[in-house]
């Protein structure tokens, strides 16, 4: 179809219903057909797009489009430039309403000043099936598309029609991922991409950015709150945030402070999250707008002709000062970004300091934000139609600022990494299901290992659960090529689907003798609320961090955002986190969190385990915002003695690791001395029944020399099971 040619056209448009000519010219192609529209009466919203893939301009004056019943003809002056497209709208005003761009021609009604095509009868595209046939001015067929129940058997098409699409979905031709050119085999295979093209959605390309620079890697619950707060507090000009849900009042405080110091803030939220918008989010939106920021919701209201471009705005990313991008798997909630890191979900995040990456995401943000789109609705109190649905909470709403705490030892501090990076943004639905690039391409290229940590994976896709999940199949195929595969799923959400996936993977591994495992994360052992992650590590050199769940809905219907980062230091960081979750330390003696007041000092007392335990590490619960830790620990009895010393504020500094694991026997009493620094959590009792045994305080001497007998350090002792394969 790359032949460049000149077209001689007749002085008058002609009408022809012949559908049996043989195509001799291959150039412009039909690339979009929108026939089942949201418009009332349906027909007004219809449009067709044709594209010139050649390197030269083509005059298509006198060319026609027909469905074998009606004909529309291009004016004689019509040119289609090299690499350009023309949109032909039944109703140009309705087209603009849906696409927010001008049509090139109008062929059904004369609604505005858009140039009209000549017509014979009225071209109306049937929803149940029809033909769209492009002919030149010599009546030769140039391109054909048939869909639905069409029985067309003429020239320009081979085989069955393209499957019909649902209301609001554009029939769009596939592109070759390597060349970027539209596929053209004159069969339905040209139109069978995984992607579903809803009217009004974006078409961002898959791009990669290679640079020498810096990134910051972090995890939830360990360090996400501190890193996000640091990014907000250092913003000088702007913060653009797109997040599915925002419930964390403490993050809100920092957003409001940023606005008060003159930072421009725009926040995009989902207008209809599962279970609806909470009053916490309305409160945060209200405070943000009252301070001078902007908040918009992506909404859906069919009764008013508002159709959201994406089923859910499920992304989680932020752009700071137009030079820094933050991408996460977590919502800005108390579980996703907890203020106290002893509690919360497992999630991953990264901050990219690169102008190219940020420019890409900035374009994505403002494409989704755009106020001209009906589904982009501003925070509005007392709206005449919606009331306070997208506005303030009830007048009597009182924010609950309780900070949840738990038993997670948060061993992973964030890390600032310098070096060479290759960063590829992943967008759903734009690039999430590419077969040679993006997520699937990343896993197809695996040579040694694939580690997957997901909230859930459905093993089957499709309306009748008949199609295999392409993400999961890419992982399994990597194992068949000899890669080590580990798949870690959450047990407390979608248990049924995850259990089916785990059994499916185990059966394949056993049948084919593969080095492939799948299992649930051990929530109790890790102390995590759940794994909410959507992550992949390939060959310990490439990492996916994203909001994309591995079901059919997320990559095909939602606005999702992710990044693939190629850098061994980044991959090493997340590999350590993954292996910790895969084989977490076993807490064998745990007091749980303590309370205030707190001060550092020297604790002496006794420990009596109620079962024989092996200890390799001691963790100290810190007070919120402090560096509470143990600087020295000694455990001993009459016959033996073990000690460990703090390594300073580096790495996993809330834990002290013993050089050699040791055994504490059941029902035997052991002495301890623990010298703390900063402000550790304290259990204000003389004797306390901990998980795994009993602990007492015989004496505590604080930093001021005061003595107590009811200051037990809040600690956890565990056995480290993991190790790098």
Short mmCIF file of N, CA and C in Angstrom, two decimals, residues 487-571:
data_model
loop_
_atom_site.label_atom_id
_atom_site.label_comp_id
_atom_site.label_asym_id
_atom_site.label_seq_id
_atom_site.Cartn_x
_atom_site.Cartn_y
_atom_site.Cartn_z
N UNK A 487 5.54 -16.78 41.40
CA UNK A 487 4.34 -15.95 41.34
C UNK A 487 3.76 -15.87 42.75
N UNK A 488 3.62 -14.65 43.26
CA UNK A 488 3.16 -14.41 44.63
C UNK A 488 1.86 -13.62 44.59
N UNK A 489 0.81 -14.18 45.19
CA UNK A 489 -0.52 -13.57 45.14
C UNK A 489 -1.07 -13.33 46.54
N UNK A 490 -2.11 -12.52 46.61
CA UNK A 490 -2.70 -12.15 47.90
C UNK A 490 -3.81 -13.13 48.29
N UNK A 491 -3.85 -13.56 49.56
CA UNK A 491 -4.88 -14.52 49.98
C UNK A 491 -6.17 -13.89 50.49
N UNK A 492 -6.17 -12.60 50.79
CA UNK A 492 -7.33 -11.99 51.45
C UNK A 492 -8.23 -11.23 50.50
N UNK A 493 -7.95 -11.26 49.20
CA UNK A 493 -8.77 -10.61 48.20
C UNK A 493 -8.75 -11.48 46.96
N UNK A 494 -9.94 -11.75 46.39
CA UNK A 494 -10.05 -12.63 45.22
C UNK A 494 -9.41 -13.99 45.48
N UNK A 495 -9.67 -14.52 46.67
CA UNK A 495 -9.07 -15.81 47.03
C UNK A 495 -9.42 -16.89 46.02
N UNK A 496 -10.68 -16.94 45.60
CA UNK A 496 -11.14 -17.99 44.69
C UNK A 496 -10.36 -17.97 43.38
N UNK A 497 -10.22 -16.76 42.80
CA UNK A 497 -9.51 -16.66 41.53
C UNK A 497 -8.02 -16.94 41.70
N UNK A 498 -7.44 -16.42 42.79
CA UNK A 498 -6.02 -16.66 43.01
C UNK A 498 -5.71 -18.12 43.28
N UNK A 499 -6.60 -18.79 44.02
CA UNK A 499 -6.38 -20.21 44.29
C UNK A 499 -6.44 -21.01 42.99
N UNK A 500 -7.38 -20.65 42.11
CA UNK A 500 -7.48 -21.34 40.82
C UNK A 500 -6.21 -21.12 39.99
N UNK A 501 -5.67 -19.91 40.04
CA UNK A 501 -4.44 -19.62 39.30
C UNK A 501 -3.26 -20.38 39.87
N UNK A 502 -3.14 -20.40 41.19
CA UNK A 502 -2.05 -21.14 41.83
C UNK A 502 -2.11 -22.62 41.47
N UNK A 503 -3.29 -23.22 41.54
CA UNK A 503 -3.43 -24.64 41.19
C UNK A 503 -3.09 -24.87 39.72
N UNK A 504 -3.53 -23.96 38.87
CA UNK A 504 -3.25 -24.07 37.43
C UNK A 504 -1.75 -24.05 37.16
N UNK A 505 -1.05 -23.13 37.79
CA UNK A 505 0.40 -23.01 37.60
C UNK A 505 1.12 -24.23 38.17
N UNK A 506 0.70 -24.68 39.35
CA UNK A 506 1.34 -25.85 39.95
C UNK A 506 1.15 -27.10 39.09
N UNK A 507 -0.03 -27.26 38.54
CA UNK A 507 -0.30 -28.44 37.70
C UNK A 507 0.59 -28.43 36.46
N UNK A 508 0.74 -27.26 35.83
CA UNK A 508 1.59 -27.16 34.64
C UNK A 508 3.04 -27.44 35.01
N UNK A 509 3.49 -26.87 36.13
CA UNK A 509 4.87 -27.07 36.56
C UNK A 509 5.16 -28.55 36.82
N UNK A 510 4.21 -29.22 37.48
CA UNK A 510 4.40 -30.65 37.78
C UNK A 510 4.36 -31.49 36.51
N UNK A 511 3.43 -31.18 35.61
CA UNK A 511 3.27 -31.98 34.39
C UNK A 511 4.47 -31.83 33.47
N UNK A 512 4.99 -30.59 33.35
CA UNK A 512 6.08 -30.35 32.40
C UNK A 512 7.45 -30.29 33.05
N UNK A 513 7.50 -30.48 34.38
CA UNK A 513 8.78 -30.47 35.07
C UNK A 513 9.46 -29.11 35.03
N UNK A 514 8.70 -28.04 35.29
CA UNK A 514 9.21 -26.68 35.17
C UNK A 514 9.68 -26.13 36.52
N UNK A 515 10.64 -25.23 36.46
CA UNK A 515 11.10 -24.52 37.65
C UNK A 515 10.18 -23.32 37.88
N UNK A 516 8.96 -23.62 38.29
CA UNK A 516 7.92 -22.59 38.39
C UNK A 516 7.08 -22.85 39.64
N UNK A 517 6.93 -21.80 40.45
CA UNK A 517 6.15 -21.90 41.69
C UNK A 517 5.13 -20.76 41.74
N UNK A 518 4.02 -21.04 42.40
CA UNK A 518 3.02 -20.00 42.67
C UNK A 518 2.45 -20.25 44.06
N UNK A 519 2.24 -19.18 44.82
CA UNK A 519 1.70 -19.35 46.16
C UNK A 519 1.14 -18.04 46.67
N UNK A 520 0.47 -18.13 47.83
CA UNK A 520 -0.03 -16.95 48.52
C UNK A 520 1.09 -16.35 49.37
N UNK A 521 1.10 -15.03 49.48
CA UNK A 521 2.00 -14.38 50.41
C UNK A 521 1.56 -14.71 51.83
N UNK A 522 2.52 -14.86 52.74
CA UNK A 522 2.23 -15.22 54.13
C UNK A 522 1.98 -13.93 54.92
N UNK A 523 0.72 -13.53 54.94
CA UNK A 523 0.35 -12.25 55.55
C UNK A 523 0.74 -12.19 57.02
N UNK A 524 0.44 -13.22 57.77
CA UNK A 524 0.73 -13.19 59.21
C UNK A 524 2.22 -13.09 59.48
N UNK A 525 3.02 -13.79 58.68
CA UNK A 525 4.46 -13.78 58.91
C UNK A 525 5.09 -12.45 58.53
N UNK A 526 4.59 -11.83 57.47
CA UNK A 526 5.17 -10.55 57.06
C UNK A 526 4.66 -9.40 57.92
N UNK A 527 3.44 -9.51 58.44
CA UNK A 527 2.83 -8.40 59.15
C UNK A 527 2.16 -7.40 58.23
N UNK A 528 2.11 -7.70 56.92
CA UNK A 528 1.46 -6.81 55.96
C UNK A 528 -0.05 -6.95 56.02
N UNK A 529 -0.76 -5.89 55.64
CA UNK A 529 -2.21 -5.96 55.53
C UNK A 529 -2.62 -6.85 54.37
N UNK A 530 -1.98 -6.63 53.22
CA UNK A 530 -2.12 -7.50 52.05
C UNK A 530 -1.06 -7.07 51.05
N UNK A 531 -0.83 -7.86 50.02
CA UNK A 531 -0.03 -7.37 48.91
C UNK A 531 -0.99 -6.79 47.87
N UNK A 532 -0.85 -5.50 47.65
CA UNK A 532 -1.67 -4.78 46.67
C UNK A 532 -0.83 -4.51 45.41
N UNK A 533 0.31 -5.15 45.34
CA UNK A 533 1.30 -4.88 44.31
C UNK A 533 0.82 -5.30 42.93
N UNK A 534 1.44 -4.73 41.90
CA UNK A 534 1.18 -5.12 40.50
C UNK A 534 2.54 -5.07 39.79
N UNK A 535 3.44 -5.99 40.17
CA UNK A 535 4.85 -5.84 39.83
C UNK A 535 5.43 -7.10 39.19
N UNK A 536 6.50 -6.88 38.41
CA UNK A 536 7.25 -7.96 37.78
C UNK A 536 8.73 -7.60 37.81
N UNK A 537 9.57 -8.60 38.03
CA UNK A 537 11.02 -8.46 37.89
C UNK A 537 11.47 -9.50 36.88
N UNK A 538 12.20 -9.08 35.86
CA UNK A 538 12.71 -9.99 34.84
C UNK A 538 14.24 -9.97 34.85
N UNK A 539 14.82 -11.14 34.99
CA UNK A 539 16.28 -11.32 34.90
C UNK A 539 17.05 -10.44 35.87
N UNK A 540 16.40 -10.02 36.93
CA UNK A 540 17.03 -9.15 37.93
C UNK A 540 17.66 -7.91 37.28
N UNK A 541 17.06 -7.48 36.20
CA UNK A 541 17.57 -6.29 35.51
C UNK A 541 16.46 -5.36 35.04
N UNK A 542 15.21 -5.85 34.98
CA UNK A 542 14.07 -5.05 34.54
C UNK A 542 12.95 -5.18 35.56
N UNK A 543 12.31 -4.06 35.86
CA UNK A 543 11.25 -4.04 36.88
C UNK A 543 10.03 -3.30 36.33
N UNK A 544 8.86 -3.91 36.52
CA UNK A 544 7.59 -3.23 36.24
C UNK A 544 6.99 -2.76 37.54
N UNK A 545 6.68 -1.46 37.62
CA UNK A 545 5.92 -0.88 38.73
C UNK A 545 4.68 -0.26 38.11
N UNK A 546 3.49 -0.66 38.58
CA UNK A 546 2.30 -0.19 37.87
C UNK A 546 1.06 -0.28 38.75
N UNK A 547 -0.04 0.21 38.19
CA UNK A 547 -1.36 0.10 38.83
C UNK A 547 -2.21 -0.98 38.15
N UNK A 548 -1.64 -1.73 37.21
CA UNK A 548 -2.41 -2.62 36.34
C UNK A 548 -2.60 -3.99 37.00
N UNK A 549 -3.85 -4.31 37.31
CA UNK A 549 -4.17 -5.65 37.79
C UNK A 549 -4.21 -6.62 36.61
N UNK A 550 -3.95 -7.89 36.91
CA UNK A 550 -3.87 -8.89 35.85
C UNK A 550 -5.22 -9.59 35.65
N UNK A 551 -6.22 -8.80 35.35
CA UNK A 551 -7.49 -9.34 34.85
C UNK A 551 -7.74 -8.71 33.48
N UNK A 552 -8.78 -9.08 32.82
CA UNK A 552 -9.05 -8.53 31.50
C UNK A 552 -9.45 -7.06 31.57
N UNK A 553 -10.15 -6.69 32.61
CA UNK A 553 -10.74 -5.36 32.70
C UNK A 553 -9.69 -4.27 32.80
N UNK A 554 -8.71 -4.48 33.65
CA UNK A 554 -7.74 -3.42 33.97
C UNK A 554 -6.96 -2.93 32.76
N UNK A 555 -6.30 -3.81 31.98
CA UNK A 555 -5.50 -3.31 30.86
C UNK A 555 -6.31 -2.92 29.64
N UNK A 556 -7.56 -3.35 29.54
CA UNK A 556 -8.35 -3.06 28.34
C UNK A 556 -9.36 -1.93 28.53
N UNK A 557 -9.79 -1.66 29.76
CA UNK A 557 -10.86 -0.70 29.99
C UNK A 557 -10.48 0.50 30.87
N UNK A 558 -9.49 0.34 31.71
CA UNK A 558 -9.16 1.39 32.69
C UNK A 558 -8.07 2.32 32.17
N UNK A 559 -8.00 3.51 32.77
CA UNK A 559 -6.79 4.32 32.66
C UNK A 559 -5.85 3.83 33.76
N UNK A 560 -4.76 3.23 33.34
CA UNK A 560 -3.75 2.71 34.25
C UNK A 560 -2.39 3.27 33.82
N UNK A 561 -1.47 3.28 34.77
CA UNK A 561 -0.13 3.82 34.50
C UNK A 561 0.92 2.93 35.14
N UNK A 562 2.01 2.72 34.41
CA UNK A 562 3.13 1.97 34.95
C UNK A 562 4.43 2.40 34.30
N UNK A 563 5.51 1.80 34.78
CA UNK A 563 6.84 2.04 34.23
C UNK A 563 7.60 0.72 34.18
N UNK A 564 8.36 0.53 33.12
CA UNK A 564 9.36 -0.55 33.08
C UNK A 564 10.72 0.12 33.19
N UNK A 565 11.48 -0.24 34.21
CA UNK A 565 12.78 0.36 34.46
C UNK A 565 13.85 -0.70 34.25
N UNK A 566 14.81 -0.40 33.38
CA UNK A 566 15.94 -1.30 33.16
C UNK A 566 17.15 -0.73 33.85
N UNK A 567 17.54 -1.34 34.96
CA UNK A 567 18.71 -0.94 35.73
C UNK A 567 18.93 -2.01 36.80
N UNK A 568 20.13 -2.53 36.90
CA UNK A 568 20.39 -3.66 37.80
C UNK A 568 20.29 -3.26 39.27
N UNK A 569 20.67 -2.04 39.61
CA UNK A 569 20.57 -1.61 41.02
C UNK A 569 19.11 -1.49 41.45
N UNK A 570 18.28 -0.95 40.57
CA UNK A 570 16.84 -0.88 40.86
C UNK A 570 16.28 -2.29 41.01
N UNK A 571 16.65 -3.17 40.08
CA UNK A 571 16.14 -4.54 40.13
C UNK A 571 16.63 -5.27 41.37
#
